[in-house]
Amino acid sequence: QSALTQPASVSGSPGQSITISCTGTSSDVGGYNFVSWYQQHPGKAPKLMIYDVSNRPSGVSNRFSGSKSGNTASLTISGLQAEDEADYYCSSYTSTTTDVVFGGGTKLTVL
Amino acid sequence: EVQLVESGGGLVQPGGSLRLSCAASGFPFSDYWMHWVRQAPGKGLVWVSRTNSDGSGTSYADSVKGRFTVSRDNAKNTLFLQMNSLRAEDTAVYYCARDRLGAIYAFDIWGQGAMVTVSS
């Protein structure tokens, strides 16, 4: 069982917006603004999409945005495109015995 | 071009050892914290280990503590993961990843991954 909880799957049609949630505890998501989001296409390495809750690295589309409320972080993708279909993982710094915890991943299907 | 290239993966028997390498290029390697993250077949990402920029500080996931050792050679721009007492549950693709400067545990550059299979 992963330390952070994500929905197993979400789906949306092209042009729509979707939101993926990532729920942790006060020891990780709720306690620190060190949440990141990664996109992973099949057979590929993950790609950083959001860091420090809501910051986008250079080159990442502004259709991707991040936010946090309490112990839950969220990734929103607006204007869905076919190439957005991938697995998405959240991660957070944690004050427990391990430095970083990941969510179990969410498979995004673009209908 | 900024890149990380892993090597050293393969098939090993339970109880055996393996050493992964991660060659960095295109950026000042010695300035960055580095991490290992693994992904079992069909499963999610799991953080394994990290080292600070000069190798003086390391950290491990509970599942590998005492069996795995992370190190680096900044003169050769290379990160290592020594894996001992390997178990079937260590079977995974192992990625090395760079920690983004100015952020906290945000992995902005990833290698292509090295497959480690532990089986008799």
Short mmCIF file of C-alpha atoms in Angstrom, two decimals:
data_model
loop_
_atom_site.label_atom_id
_atom_site.label_comp_id
_atom_site.label_asym_id
_atom_site.label_seq_id
_atom_site.Cartn_x
_atom_site.Cartn_y
_atom_site.Cartn_z
CA GLN A 1 0.00 0.00 0.00
CA SER A 2 1.40 3.37 -1.08
CA ALA A 3 1.88 6.15 1.47
CA LEU A 4 -0.06 8.67 -0.62
CA THR A 5 -3.51 7.83 -1.98
CA GLN A 6 -4.44 8.51 -5.58
CA PRO A 7 -7.44 7.33 -7.60
CA ALA A 8 -6.52 4.36 -9.75
CA SER A 9 -7.95 5.91 -12.88
CA VAL A 10 -9.55 9.03 -14.29
CA SER A 11 -10.80 9.82 -17.75
CA GLY A 12 -11.90 12.76 -19.82
CA SER A 13 -12.64 13.82 -23.36
CA PRO A 14 -10.37 16.03 -25.45
CA GLY A 15 -10.72 19.66 -24.45
CA GLN A 16 -12.12 18.86 -21.02
CA SER A 17 -10.41 19.37 -17.66
CA ILE A 18 -9.64 16.68 -15.13
CA THR A 19 -8.27 16.71 -11.59
CA ILE A 20 -6.22 14.01 -9.89
CA SER A 21 -6.11 14.00 -6.10
CA CYS A 22 -3.27 12.91 -3.83
CA THR A 23 -4.10 12.42 -0.16
CA GLY A 24 -1.52 12.08 2.56
CA THR A 25 -1.13 13.14 6.17
CA SER A 26 0.23 16.01 8.21
CA SER A 27 3.63 14.26 8.10
CA ASP A 28 3.89 14.70 4.36
CA VAL A 29 1.45 16.52 2.04
CA GLY A 30 -0.24 18.51 4.79
CA GLY A 31 2.91 19.51 6.59
CA TYR A 32 5.13 20.72 3.75
CA ASN A 33 4.84 22.46 0.40
CA PHE A 34 7.09 19.87 -1.23
CA VAL A 35 4.64 18.03 -3.45
CA SER A 36 5.65 17.04 -6.97
CA TRP A 37 3.77 15.46 -9.87
CA TYR A 38 5.20 13.20 -12.56
CA GLN A 39 3.89 11.99 -15.91
CA GLN A 40 4.95 8.58 -17.17
CA HIS A 41 4.18 7.16 -20.58
CA PRO A 42 4.43 3.36 -21.04
CA GLY A 43 8.00 2.16 -21.15
CA LYS A 44 9.38 5.62 -20.49
CA ALA A 45 11.00 7.35 -17.54
CA PRO A 46 8.87 9.70 -15.46
CA LYS A 47 8.80 13.41 -16.30
CA LEU A 48 8.51 16.17 -13.70
CA MET A 49 5.37 18.23 -14.34
CA ILE A 50 4.87 20.17 -11.09
CA TYR A 51 7.13 20.81 -8.09
CA ASP A 52 6.70 22.55 -4.75
CA VAL A 53 2.90 22.11 -5.05
CA SER A 54 2.26 24.51 -7.91
CA ASN A 55 5.43 25.36 -9.82
CA ARG A 56 5.92 24.28 -13.42
CA PRO A 57 9.38 23.47 -14.78
CA SER A 58 10.39 25.25 -17.95
CA GLY A 59 8.90 23.54 -20.98
CA VAL A 60 5.84 22.08 -19.23
CA SER A 61 2.55 23.26 -20.69
CA ASN A 62 0.54 25.76 -18.65
CA ARG A 63 -2.40 23.37 -19.09
CA PHE A 64 -0.92 21.57 -16.07
CA SER A 65 -1.45 23.15 -12.66
CA GLY A 66 -1.09 22.04 -9.05
CA SER A 67 -2.65 23.02 -5.76
CA LYS A 68 -3.02 21.84 -2.18
CA SER A 69 -5.62 22.01 0.56
CA GLY A 70 -4.90 20.44 3.91
CA ASN A 71 -3.60 16.90 3.43
CA THR A 72 -4.69 16.67 -0.21
CA ALA A 73 -2.79 17.89 -3.25
CA SER A 74 -4.31 18.07 -6.71
CA LEU A 75 -3.11 18.08 -10.29
CA THR A 76 -5.41 19.69 -12.83
CA ILE A 77 -5.01 19.23 -16.57
CA SER A 78 -7.07 21.58 -18.69
CA GLY A 79 -7.78 21.32 -22.41
CA LEU A 80 -7.10 17.57 -22.41
CA GLN A 81 -5.12 16.29 -25.37
CA ALA A 82 -4.50 12.77 -26.58
CA GLU A 83 -0.84 12.96 -25.60
CA ASP A 84 -1.82 13.58 -21.98
CA GLU A 85 -2.87 9.93 -21.71
CA ALA A 86 -0.34 8.49 -19.26
CA ASP A 87 0.20 7.46 -15.65
CA TYR A 88 0.54 10.29 -13.13
CA TYR A 89 2.28 10.04 -9.78
CA CYS A 90 2.40 12.47 -6.89
CA SER A 91 5.22 12.57 -4.37
CA SER A 92 5.93 14.44 -1.18
CA TYR A 93 8.72 15.01 1.27
CA THR A 94 7.91 13.20 4.51
CA SER A 95 9.16 13.64 8.04
CA THR A 96 8.87 9.91 8.72
CA THR A 97 11.70 7.39 8.36
CA THR A 98 11.86 7.71 4.58
CA ASP A 99 12.66 10.95 2.76
CA VAL A 100 10.08 10.76 0.00
CA VAL A 101 6.79 9.01 -0.52
CA PHE A 102 4.98 8.43 -3.80
CA GLY A 103 1.34 7.88 -4.55
CA GLY A 104 0.20 4.66 -6.16
CA GLY A 105 -0.32 6.34 -9.52
CA THR A 106 -3.35 7.33 -11.58
CA LYS A 107 -3.97 6.15 -15.11
CA LEU A 108 -5.42 8.96 -17.22
CA THR A 109 -7.44 7.89 -20.23
CA VAL A 110 -8.36 10.44 -22.88
CA LEU A 111 -11.59 9.19 -24.40
CA GLU B 1 22.62 17.61 -23.47
CA VAL B 2 21.70 16.96 -19.87
CA GLN B 3 21.38 13.24 -19.33
CA LEU B 4 21.70 10.31 -16.97
CA VAL B 5 22.57 6.83 -18.21
CA GLU B 6 22.23 3.79 -15.95
CA SER B 7 24.12 0.54 -16.39
CA GLY B 8 24.80 -2.65 -14.46
CA GLY B 9 21.36 -4.20 -14.36
CA GLY B 10 20.75 -7.88 -14.97
CA LEU B 11 19.66 -11.22 -13.59
CA VAL B 12 20.92 -12.22 -10.15
CA GLN B 13 20.05 -15.06 -7.77
CA PRO B 14 18.40 -14.38 -4.41
CA GLY B 15 21.04 -13.44 -1.89
CA GLY B 16 23.34 -12.13 -4.59
CA SER B 17 24.78 -8.68 -5.25
CA LEU B 18 24.72 -6.17 -8.06
CA ARG B 19 26.14 -2.69 -8.54
CA LEU B 20 24.31 -0.11 -10.59
CA SER B 21 26.02 2.90 -12.11
CA CYS B 22 24.53 6.16 -13.34
CA ALA B 23 26.72 8.33 -15.59
CA ALA B 24 25.82 12.00 -15.63
CA SER B 25 26.63 14.52 -18.34
CA GLY B 26 25.70 18.01 -19.44
CA PHE B 27 25.46 19.55 -15.97
CA PRO B 28 27.69 20.18 -12.89
CA PHE B 29 27.10 16.80 -11.26
CA SER B 30 28.84 17.73 -8.00
CA ASP B 31 26.27 20.48 -7.34
CA TYR B 32 23.27 18.16 -7.17
CA TRP B 33 21.68 15.73 -4.74
CA MET B 34 20.97 12.45 -6.51
CA HIS B 35 18.41 9.71 -5.93
CA TRP B 36 17.51 6.16 -6.86
CA VAL B 37 13.86 5.32 -7.52
CA ARG B 38 12.56 1.88 -8.49
CA GLN B 39 9.48 0.53 -10.20
CA ALA B 40 8.48 -3.12 -10.01
CA PRO B 41 6.85 -4.53 -13.17
CA GLY B 42 3.37 -3.08 -13.53
CA LYS B 43 3.64 -1.20 -10.25
CA GLY B 44 4.22 2.34 -9.06
CA LEU B 45 7.28 4.39 -8.24
CA VAL B 46 9.11 3.80 -4.98
CA TRP B 47 11.90 5.98 -3.63
CA VAL B 48 14.99 3.96 -2.70
CA SER B 49 17.88 6.17 -1.69
CA ARG B 50 19.56 9.56 -1.98
CA THR B 51 22.94 11.15 -1.53
CA ASN B 52 23.75 14.79 -1.00
CA SER B 53 26.05 16.66 -3.35
CA ASP B 54 29.39 15.56 -1.88
CA GLY B 55 28.31 12.09 -0.77
CA SER B 56 28.66 12.84 2.94
CA GLY B 57 24.94 12.38 3.64
CA THR B 58 22.80 9.46 2.56
CA SER B 59 19.32 8.14 3.25
CA TYR B 60 17.45 4.91 2.47
CA ALA B 61 13.98 3.47 2.32
CA ASP B 62 13.31 1.06 5.18
CA SER B 63 12.95 -1.81 2.71
CA VAL B 64 16.58 -1.55 1.58
CA LYS B 65 18.29 -0.16 4.66
CA GLY B 66 21.31 -2.26 5.61
CA ARG B 67 21.39 -4.01 2.23
CA PHE B 68 21.86 -1.16 -0.28
CA THR B 69 24.56 1.51 -0.31
CA VAL B 70 24.50 4.67 -2.40
CA SER B 71 27.73 6.46 -3.29
CA ARG B 72 29.10 8.84 -5.87
CA ASP B 73 32.35 9.75 -7.60
CA ASN B 74 32.12 13.44 -8.45
CA ALA B 75 35.42 13.32 -10.33
CA LYS B 76 33.87 10.79 -12.70
CA ASN B 77 30.34 12.24 -12.64
CA THR B 78 28.94 8.89 -11.60
CA LEU B 79 26.39 7.71 -9.06
CA PHE B 80 26.36 4.15 -7.74
CA LEU B 81 23.98 1.81 -5.98
CA GLN B 82 25.53 -1.28 -4.39
CA MET B 83 22.80 -3.85 -3.79
CA ASN B 84 23.52 -6.82 -1.51
CA SER B 85 21.38 -9.65 -0.13
CA LEU B 86 18.98 -9.21 -3.00
CA ARG B 87 15.45 -10.56 -2.71
CA ALA B 88 12.76 -11.37 -5.26
CA GLU B 89 10.87 -8.25 -4.18
CA ASP B 90 13.83 -6.11 -5.30
CA THR B 91 13.01 -6.98 -8.91
CA ALA B 92 12.34 -3.66 -10.62
CA VAL B 93 13.51 -1.03 -13.04
CA TYR B 94 15.92 1.21 -11.15
CA TYR B 95 16.07 4.86 -12.14
CA CYS B 96 18.63 7.40 -11.08
CA ALA B 97 17.22 10.90 -10.82
CA ARG B 98 18.54 14.39 -10.25
CA ASP B 99 17.09 16.60 -7.53
CA ARG B 100 16.16 19.97 -8.94
CA LEU B 101 18.22 22.84 -7.56
CA GLY B 102 16.19 25.17 -5.40
CA ALA B 103 13.42 22.64 -4.89
CA ILE B 104 12.92 19.91 -2.34
CA TYR B 105 12.84 16.32 -3.58
CA ALA B 106 11.69 17.25 -7.08
CA PHE B 107 13.32 14.94 -9.61
CA ASP B 108 13.80 16.89 -12.82
CA ILE B 109 16.11 14.61 -14.80
CA TRP B 110 15.73 10.81 -14.95
CA GLY B 111 17.80 8.09 -16.53
CA GLN B 112 16.30 5.52 -18.87
CA GLY B 113 16.29 2.88 -16.14
CA ALA B 114 18.16 -0.36 -15.47
CA MET B 115 16.26 -3.62 -15.06
CA VAL B 116 17.19 -5.77 -12.10
CA THR B 117 15.70 -9.26 -11.91
CA VAL B 118 16.19 -11.35 -8.78
CA SER B 119 15.33 -14.96 -9.49
CA SER B 120 16.75 -18.45 -9.22
#
